[in-house]
């Protein structure tokens, strides 16, 4: 019954932009600064005493992720990376299969913030990012993990080639990506000034 559900206050990590203990998506076209912004947030979390788990598959840790974090002033002792060991060597992290093990890592290292770079970094084989049901089945256990472990999640997403002002429609794949996420942030370039604009579109 609804009477057994306790109402909870929303807690902002960054007022008006990022909600704690939930999935937040940061979307932009290629080269518009998603990783730079995400790295600045990760660095800030470590400087505030938190621990960041960075799960990335698109860029090299040594040549891109770590230098970017260092440039933003991160406490690198508070940044965690995860590798998967298999009988054949190093494997790929996969959700929801590895969520229980990731929860162990979160609790062992007292992780407070997770970055998925990109948000599709740990999808299972055969996953279709255009399938609403598949996207929900992928994201909802991650959202439950965020709430259960009191960890803030930021996933990076790409805009496709479509045009428009609705960021949920611009993101590659199903609109369920923006529907399940609690906050959707967008970065775009102002063509008149060349400066970048960061806004919360959900």
PDB file of N, CA and C in Angstrom, residues 123-185:
ATOM      1  N   UNK A 123      26.573  -2.114 -21.697  1.00  0.00           N
ATOM      2  CA  UNK A 123      25.350  -2.788 -22.143  1.00  0.00           C
ATOM      3  C   UNK A 123      25.650  -4.256 -22.445  1.00  0.00           C
ATOM      4  N   UNK A 124      24.644  -5.145 -22.290  1.00  0.00           N
ATOM      5  CA  UNK A 124      24.857  -6.572 -22.561  1.00  0.00           C
ATOM      6  C   UNK A 124      24.905  -6.857 -24.059  1.00  0.00           C
ATOM      7  N   UNK A 125      25.398  -8.042 -24.456  1.00  0.00           N
ATOM      8  CA  UNK A 125      25.435  -8.410 -25.876  1.00  0.00           C
ATOM      9  C   UNK A 125      24.034  -8.409 -26.479  1.00  0.00           C
ATOM     10  N   UNK A 126      23.945  -7.957 -27.712  1.00  0.00           N
ATOM     11  CA  UNK A 126      22.661  -7.938 -28.405  1.00  0.00           C
ATOM     12  C   UNK A 126      21.748  -6.807 -27.982  1.00  0.00           C
ATOM     13  N   UNK A 127      22.248  -5.914 -27.126  1.00  0.00           N
ATOM     14  CA  UNK A 127      21.424  -4.804 -26.638  1.00  0.00           C
ATOM     15  C   UNK A 127      21.101  -3.833 -27.766  1.00  0.00           C
ATOM     16  N   UNK A 128      19.835  -3.384 -27.812  1.00  0.00           N
ATOM     17  CA  UNK A 128      19.425  -2.382 -28.796  1.00  0.00           C
ATOM     18  C   UNK A 128      19.085  -1.088 -28.075  1.00  0.00           C
ATOM     19  N   UNK A 129      19.887  -0.074 -28.312  1.00  0.00           N
ATOM     20  CA  UNK A 129      19.644   1.222 -27.686  1.00  0.00           C
ATOM     21  C   UNK A 129      18.428   1.930 -28.233  1.00  0.00           C
ATOM     22  N   UNK A 130      17.833   1.362 -29.294  1.00  0.00           N
ATOM     23  CA  UNK A 130      16.623   1.959 -29.872  1.00  0.00           C
ATOM     24  C   UNK A 130      15.343   1.318 -29.333  1.00  0.00           C
ATOM     25  N   UNK A 131      15.494   0.281 -28.537  1.00  0.00           N
ATOM     26  CA  UNK A 131      14.351  -0.467 -28.010  1.00  0.00           C
ATOM     27  C   UNK A 131      13.988   0.067 -26.629  1.00  0.00           C
ATOM     28  N   UNK A 132      12.775   0.649 -26.497  1.00  0.00           N
ATOM     29  CA  UNK A 132      12.358   1.251 -25.233  1.00  0.00           C
ATOM     30  C   UNK A 132      12.442   0.264 -24.082  1.00  0.00           C
ATOM     31  N   UNK A 133      11.949  -0.959 -24.285  1.00  0.00           N
ATOM     32  CA  UNK A 133      11.928  -1.957 -23.214  1.00  0.00           C
ATOM     33  C   UNK A 133      13.348  -2.344 -22.828  1.00  0.00           C
ATOM     34  N   UNK A 134      14.216  -2.557 -23.806  1.00  0.00           N
ATOM     35  CA  UNK A 134      15.600  -2.938 -23.525  1.00  0.00           C
ATOM     36  C   UNK A 134      16.319  -1.845 -22.745  1.00  0.00           C
ATOM     37  N   UNK A 135      16.102  -0.595 -23.126  1.00  0.00           N
ATOM     38  CA  UNK A 135      16.750   0.526 -22.439  1.00  0.00           C
ATOM     39  C   UNK A 135      16.281   0.603 -20.991  1.00  0.00           C
ATOM     40  N   UNK A 136      14.980   0.438 -20.772  1.00  0.00           N
ATOM     41  CA  UNK A 136      14.452   0.475 -19.401  1.00  0.00           C
ATOM     42  C   UNK A 136      14.992  -0.682 -18.560  1.00  0.00           C
ATOM     43  N   UNK A 137      15.076  -1.873 -19.157  1.00  0.00           N
ATOM     44  CA  UNK A 137      15.594  -3.024 -18.425  1.00  0.00           C
ATOM     45  C   UNK A 137      17.077  -2.858 -18.098  1.00  0.00           C
ATOM     46  N   UNK A 138      17.785  -2.053 -18.884  1.00  0.00           N
ATOM     47  CA  UNK A 138      19.191  -1.761 -18.631  1.00  0.00           C
ATOM     48  C   UNK A 138      19.347  -0.679 -17.562  1.00  0.00           C
ATOM     49  N   UNK A 139      18.557   0.401 -17.658  1.00  0.00           N
ATOM     50  CA  UNK A 139      18.743   1.550 -16.783  1.00  0.00           C
ATOM     51  C   UNK A 139      18.096   1.405 -15.409  1.00  0.00           C
ATOM     52  N   UNK A 140      16.940   0.742 -15.346  1.00  0.00           N
ATOM     53  CA  UNK A 140      16.210   0.719 -14.075  1.00  0.00           C
ATOM     54  C   UNK A 140      16.969   0.008 -12.951  1.00  0.00           C
ATOM     55  N   UNK A 141      17.664  -1.118 -13.201  1.00  0.00           N
ATOM     56  CA  UNK A 141      18.477  -1.703 -12.123  1.00  0.00           C
ATOM     57  C   UNK A 141      19.629  -0.779 -11.699  1.00  0.00           C
ATOM     58  N   UNK A 142      20.167  -0.006 -12.635  1.00  0.00           N
ATOM     59  CA  UNK A 142      21.232   0.938 -12.295  1.00  0.00           C
ATOM     60  C   UNK A 142      20.673   2.053 -11.414  1.00  0.00           C
ATOM     61  N   UNK A 143      19.467   2.522 -11.743  1.00  0.00           N
ATOM     62  CA  UNK A 143      18.817   3.548 -10.928  1.00  0.00           C
ATOM     63  C   UNK A 143      18.547   3.029  -9.524  1.00  0.00           C
ATOM     64  N   UNK A 144      18.121   1.771  -9.425  1.00  0.00           N
ATOM     65  CA  UNK A 144      17.866   1.168  -8.111  1.00  0.00           C
ATOM     66  C   UNK A 144      19.161   1.070  -7.307  1.00  0.00           C
ATOM     67  N   UNK A 145      20.262   0.733  -7.981  1.00  0.00           N
ATOM     68  CA  UNK A 145      21.565   0.668  -7.326  1.00  0.00           C
ATOM     69  C   UNK A 145      21.959   2.035  -6.776  1.00  0.00           C
ATOM     70  N   UNK A 146      21.755   3.088  -7.575  1.00  0.00           N
ATOM     71  CA  UNK A 146      22.094   4.446  -7.148  1.00  0.00           C
ATOM     72  C   UNK A 146      21.354   4.815  -5.870  1.00  0.00           C
ATOM     73  N   UNK A 147      20.072   4.502  -5.813  1.00  0.00           N
ATOM     74  CA  UNK A 147      19.265   4.825  -4.642  1.00  0.00           C
ATOM     75  C   UNK A 147      19.668   3.971  -3.444  1.00  0.00           C
ATOM     76  N   UNK A 148      19.901   2.684  -3.689  1.00  0.00           N
ATOM     77  CA  UNK A 148      20.215   1.753  -2.605  1.00  0.00           C
ATOM     78  C   UNK A 148      21.570   2.052  -1.971  1.00  0.00           C
ATOM     79  N   UNK A 149      22.555   2.394  -2.806  1.00  0.00           N
ATOM     80  CA  UNK A 149      23.920   2.622  -2.323  1.00  0.00           C
ATOM     81  C   UNK A 149      24.222   4.088  -2.067  1.00  0.00           C
ATOM     82  N   UNK A 150      23.250   4.958  -2.306  1.00  0.00           N
ATOM     83  CA  UNK A 150      23.428   6.403  -2.120  1.00  0.00           C
ATOM     84  C   UNK A 150      24.632   6.904  -2.920  1.00  0.00           C
ATOM     85  N   UNK A 151      24.598   6.584  -4.222  1.00  0.00           N
ATOM     86  CA  UNK A 151      25.656   7.003  -5.129  1.00  0.00           C
ATOM     87  C   UNK A 151      25.041   7.779  -6.281  1.00  0.00           C
ATOM     88  N   UNK A 152      25.707   8.846  -6.689  1.00  0.00           N
ATOM     89  CA  UNK A 152      25.232   9.692  -7.781  1.00  0.00           C
ATOM     90  C   UNK A 152      25.851   9.210  -9.088  1.00  0.00           C
ATOM     91  N   UNK A 153      25.019   9.032 -10.123  1.00  0.00           N
ATOM     92  CA  UNK A 153      25.499   8.496 -11.396  1.00  0.00           C
ATOM     93  C   UNK A 153      25.354   9.544 -12.495  1.00  0.00           C
ATOM     94  N   UNK A 154      26.431   9.729 -13.249  1.00  0.00           N
ATOM     95  CA  UNK A 154      26.417  10.618 -14.417  1.00  0.00           C
ATOM     96  C   UNK A 154      26.820   9.783 -15.630  1.00  0.00           C
ATOM     97  N   UNK A 155      25.913   9.677 -16.602  1.00  0.00           N
ATOM     98  CA  UNK A 155      26.200   8.956 -17.834  1.00  0.00           C
ATOM     99  C   UNK A 155      26.362   9.926 -18.989  1.00  0.00           C
ATOM    100  N   UNK A 156      27.370   9.716 -19.808  1.00  0.00           N
ATOM    101  CA  UNK A 156      27.593  10.584 -20.966  1.00  0.00           C
ATOM    102  C   UNK A 156      26.899   9.992 -22.187  1.00  0.00           C
ATOM    103  N   UNK A 157      26.247  10.852 -22.949  1.00  0.00           N
ATOM    104  CA  UNK A 157      25.487  10.399 -24.123  1.00  0.00           C
ATOM    105  C   UNK A 157      25.783  11.303 -25.311  1.00  0.00           C
ATOM    106  N   UNK A 158      25.573  10.751 -26.500  1.00  0.00           N
ATOM    107  CA  UNK A 158      25.839  11.489 -27.740  1.00  0.00           C
ATOM    108  C   UNK A 158      24.540  11.930 -28.401  1.00  0.00           C
ATOM    109  N   UNK A 159      24.568  13.110 -28.985  1.00  0.00           N
ATOM    110  CA  UNK A 159      23.484  13.539 -29.863  1.00  0.00           C
ATOM    111  C   UNK A 159      23.726  12.941 -31.243  1.00  0.00           C
ATOM    112  N   UNK A 160      22.621  12.601 -31.919  1.00  0.00           N
ATOM    113  CA  UNK A 160      22.720  12.101 -33.291  1.00  0.00           C
ATOM    114  C   UNK A 160      22.739  13.251 -34.289  1.00  0.00           C
ATOM    115  N   UNK A 161      22.386  12.944 -35.518  1.00  0.00           N
ATOM    116  CA  UNK A 161      22.422  13.960 -36.575  1.00  0.00           C
ATOM    117  C   UNK A 161      21.121  14.727 -36.704  1.00  0.00           C
ATOM    118  N   UNK A 162      20.108  14.291 -35.944  1.00  0.00           N
ATOM    119  CA  UNK A 162      18.826  14.992 -36.024  1.00  0.00           C
ATOM    120  C   UNK A 162      18.951  16.414 -35.492  1.00  0.00           C
ATOM    121  N   UNK A 163      18.049  17.277 -35.947  1.00  0.00           N
ATOM    122  CA  UNK A 163      18.036  18.661 -35.471  1.00  0.00           C
ATOM    123  C   UNK A 163      16.773  18.885 -34.652  1.00  0.00           C
ATOM    124  N   UNK A 164      16.799  19.909 -33.815  1.00  0.00           N
ATOM    125  CA  UNK A 164      15.646  20.225 -32.989  1.00  0.00           C
ATOM    126  C   UNK A 164      16.085  20.798 -31.661  1.00  0.00           C
ATOM    127  N   UNK A 165      15.125  21.092 -30.789  1.00  0.00           N
ATOM    128  CA  UNK A 165      15.420  21.686 -29.495  1.00  0.00           C
ATOM    129  C   UNK A 165      15.127  20.747 -28.333  1.00  0.00           C
ATOM    130  N   UNK A 166      14.540  19.584 -28.595  1.00  0.00           N
ATOM    131  CA  UNK A 166      14.226  18.609 -27.554  1.00  0.00           C
ATOM    132  C   UNK A 166      15.411  17.658 -27.424  1.00  0.00           C
ATOM    133  N   UNK A 167      16.175  17.787 -26.327  1.00  0.00           N
ATOM    134  CA  UNK A 167      17.378  16.972 -26.179  1.00  0.00           C
ATOM    135  C   UNK A 167      17.055  15.487 -26.075  1.00  0.00           C
ATOM    136  N   UNK A 168      15.878  15.150 -25.528  1.00  0.00           N
ATOM    137  CA  UNK A 168      15.481  13.751 -25.439  1.00  0.00           C
ATOM    138  C   UNK A 168      15.331  13.121 -26.811  1.00  0.00           C
ATOM    139  N   UNK A 169      14.874  13.921 -27.777  1.00  0.00           N
ATOM    140  CA  UNK A 169      14.732  13.428 -29.148  1.00  0.00           C
ATOM    141  C   UNK A 169      16.062  13.441 -29.896  1.00  0.00           C
ATOM    142  N   UNK A 170      16.990  14.304 -29.464  1.00  0.00           N
ATOM    143  CA  UNK A 170      18.263  14.419 -30.159  1.00  0.00           C
ATOM    144  C   UNK A 170      19.230  13.299 -29.805  1.00  0.00           C
ATOM    145  N   UNK A 171      19.089  12.734 -28.601  1.00  0.00           N
ATOM    146  CA  UNK A 171      20.015  11.686 -28.181  1.00  0.00           C
ATOM    147  C   UNK A 171      19.876  10.444 -29.053  1.00  0.00           C
ATOM    148  N   UNK A 172      21.015   9.811 -29.299  1.00  0.00           N
ATOM    149  CA  UNK A 172      21.012   8.585 -30.077  1.00  0.00           C
ATOM    150  C   UNK A 172      20.219   7.511 -29.344  1.00  0.00           C
ATOM    151  N   UNK A 173      19.348   6.810 -30.064  1.00  0.00           N
ATOM    152  CA  UNK A 173      18.608   5.711 -29.483  1.00  0.00           C
ATOM    153  C   UNK A 173      17.232   6.088 -28.994  1.00  0.00           C
ATOM    154  N   UNK A 174      16.658   5.219 -28.175  1.00  0.00           N
ATOM    155  CA  UNK A 174      15.295   5.368 -27.677  1.00  0.00           C
ATOM    156  C   UNK A 174      15.143   6.578 -26.764  1.00  0.00           C
ATOM    157  N   UNK A 175      13.935   7.162 -26.756  1.00  0.00           N
ATOM    158  CA  UNK A 175      13.648   8.270 -25.841  1.00  0.00           C
ATOM    159  C   UNK A 175      13.622   7.790 -24.397  1.00  0.00           C
ATOM    160  N   UNK A 176      13.611   6.462 -24.186  1.00  0.00           N
ATOM    161  CA  UNK A 176      13.623   5.921 -22.826  1.00  0.00           C
ATOM    162  C   UNK A 176      14.895   6.324 -22.082  1.00  0.00           C
ATOM    163  N   UNK A 177      15.980   6.611 -22.811  1.00  0.00           N
ATOM    164  CA  UNK A 177      17.201   7.085 -22.151  1.00  0.00           C
ATOM    165  C   UNK A 177      16.901   8.334 -21.327  1.00  0.00           C
ATOM    166  N   UNK A 178      16.198   9.276 -21.922  1.00  0.00           N
ATOM    167  CA  UNK A 178      15.893  10.524 -21.209  1.00  0.00           C
ATOM    168  C   UNK A 178      14.707  10.367 -20.275  1.00  0.00           C
ATOM    169  N   UNK A 179      13.849   9.386 -20.527  1.00  0.00           N
ATOM    170  CA  UNK A 179      12.682   9.197 -19.670  1.00  0.00           C
ATOM    171  C   UNK A 179      13.050   8.572 -18.337  1.00  0.00           C
ATOM    172  N   UNK A 180      13.987   7.623 -18.327  1.00  0.00           N
ATOM    173  CA  UNK A 180      14.372   6.954 -17.080  1.00  0.00           C
ATOM    174  C   UNK A 180      15.312   7.822 -16.253  1.00  0.00           C
ATOM    175  N   UNK A 181      16.197   8.563 -16.905  1.00  0.00           N
ATOM    176  CA  UNK A 181      17.119   9.446 -16.181  1.00  0.00           C
ATOM    177  C   UNK A 181      16.340  10.530 -15.446  1.00  0.00           C
ATOM    178  N   UNK A 182      16.802  10.887 -14.253  1.00  0.00           N
ATOM    179  CA  UNK A 182      16.115  11.922 -13.487  1.00  0.00           C
ATOM    180  C   UNK A 182      16.431  13.319 -14.007  1.00  0.00           C
ATOM    181  N   UNK A 183      17.665  13.509 -14.468  1.00  0.00           N
ATOM    182  CA  UNK A 183      18.053  14.796 -15.048  1.00  0.00           C
ATOM    183  C   UNK A 183      18.766  14.550 -16.372  1.00  0.00           C
ATOM    184  N   UNK A 184      18.481  15.384 -17.355  1.00  0.00           N
ATOM    185  CA  UNK A 184      19.162  15.318 -18.648  1.00  0.00           C
ATOM    186  C   UNK A 184      19.797  16.681 -18.899  1.00  0.00           C
ATOM    187  N   UNK A 185      21.119  16.691 -19.002  1.00  0.00           N
ATOM    188  CA  UNK A 185      21.867  17.925 -19.220  1.00  0.00           C
ATOM    189  C   UNK A 185      22.369  17.954 -20.657  1.00  0.00           C
TER     190      UNK A 185
END
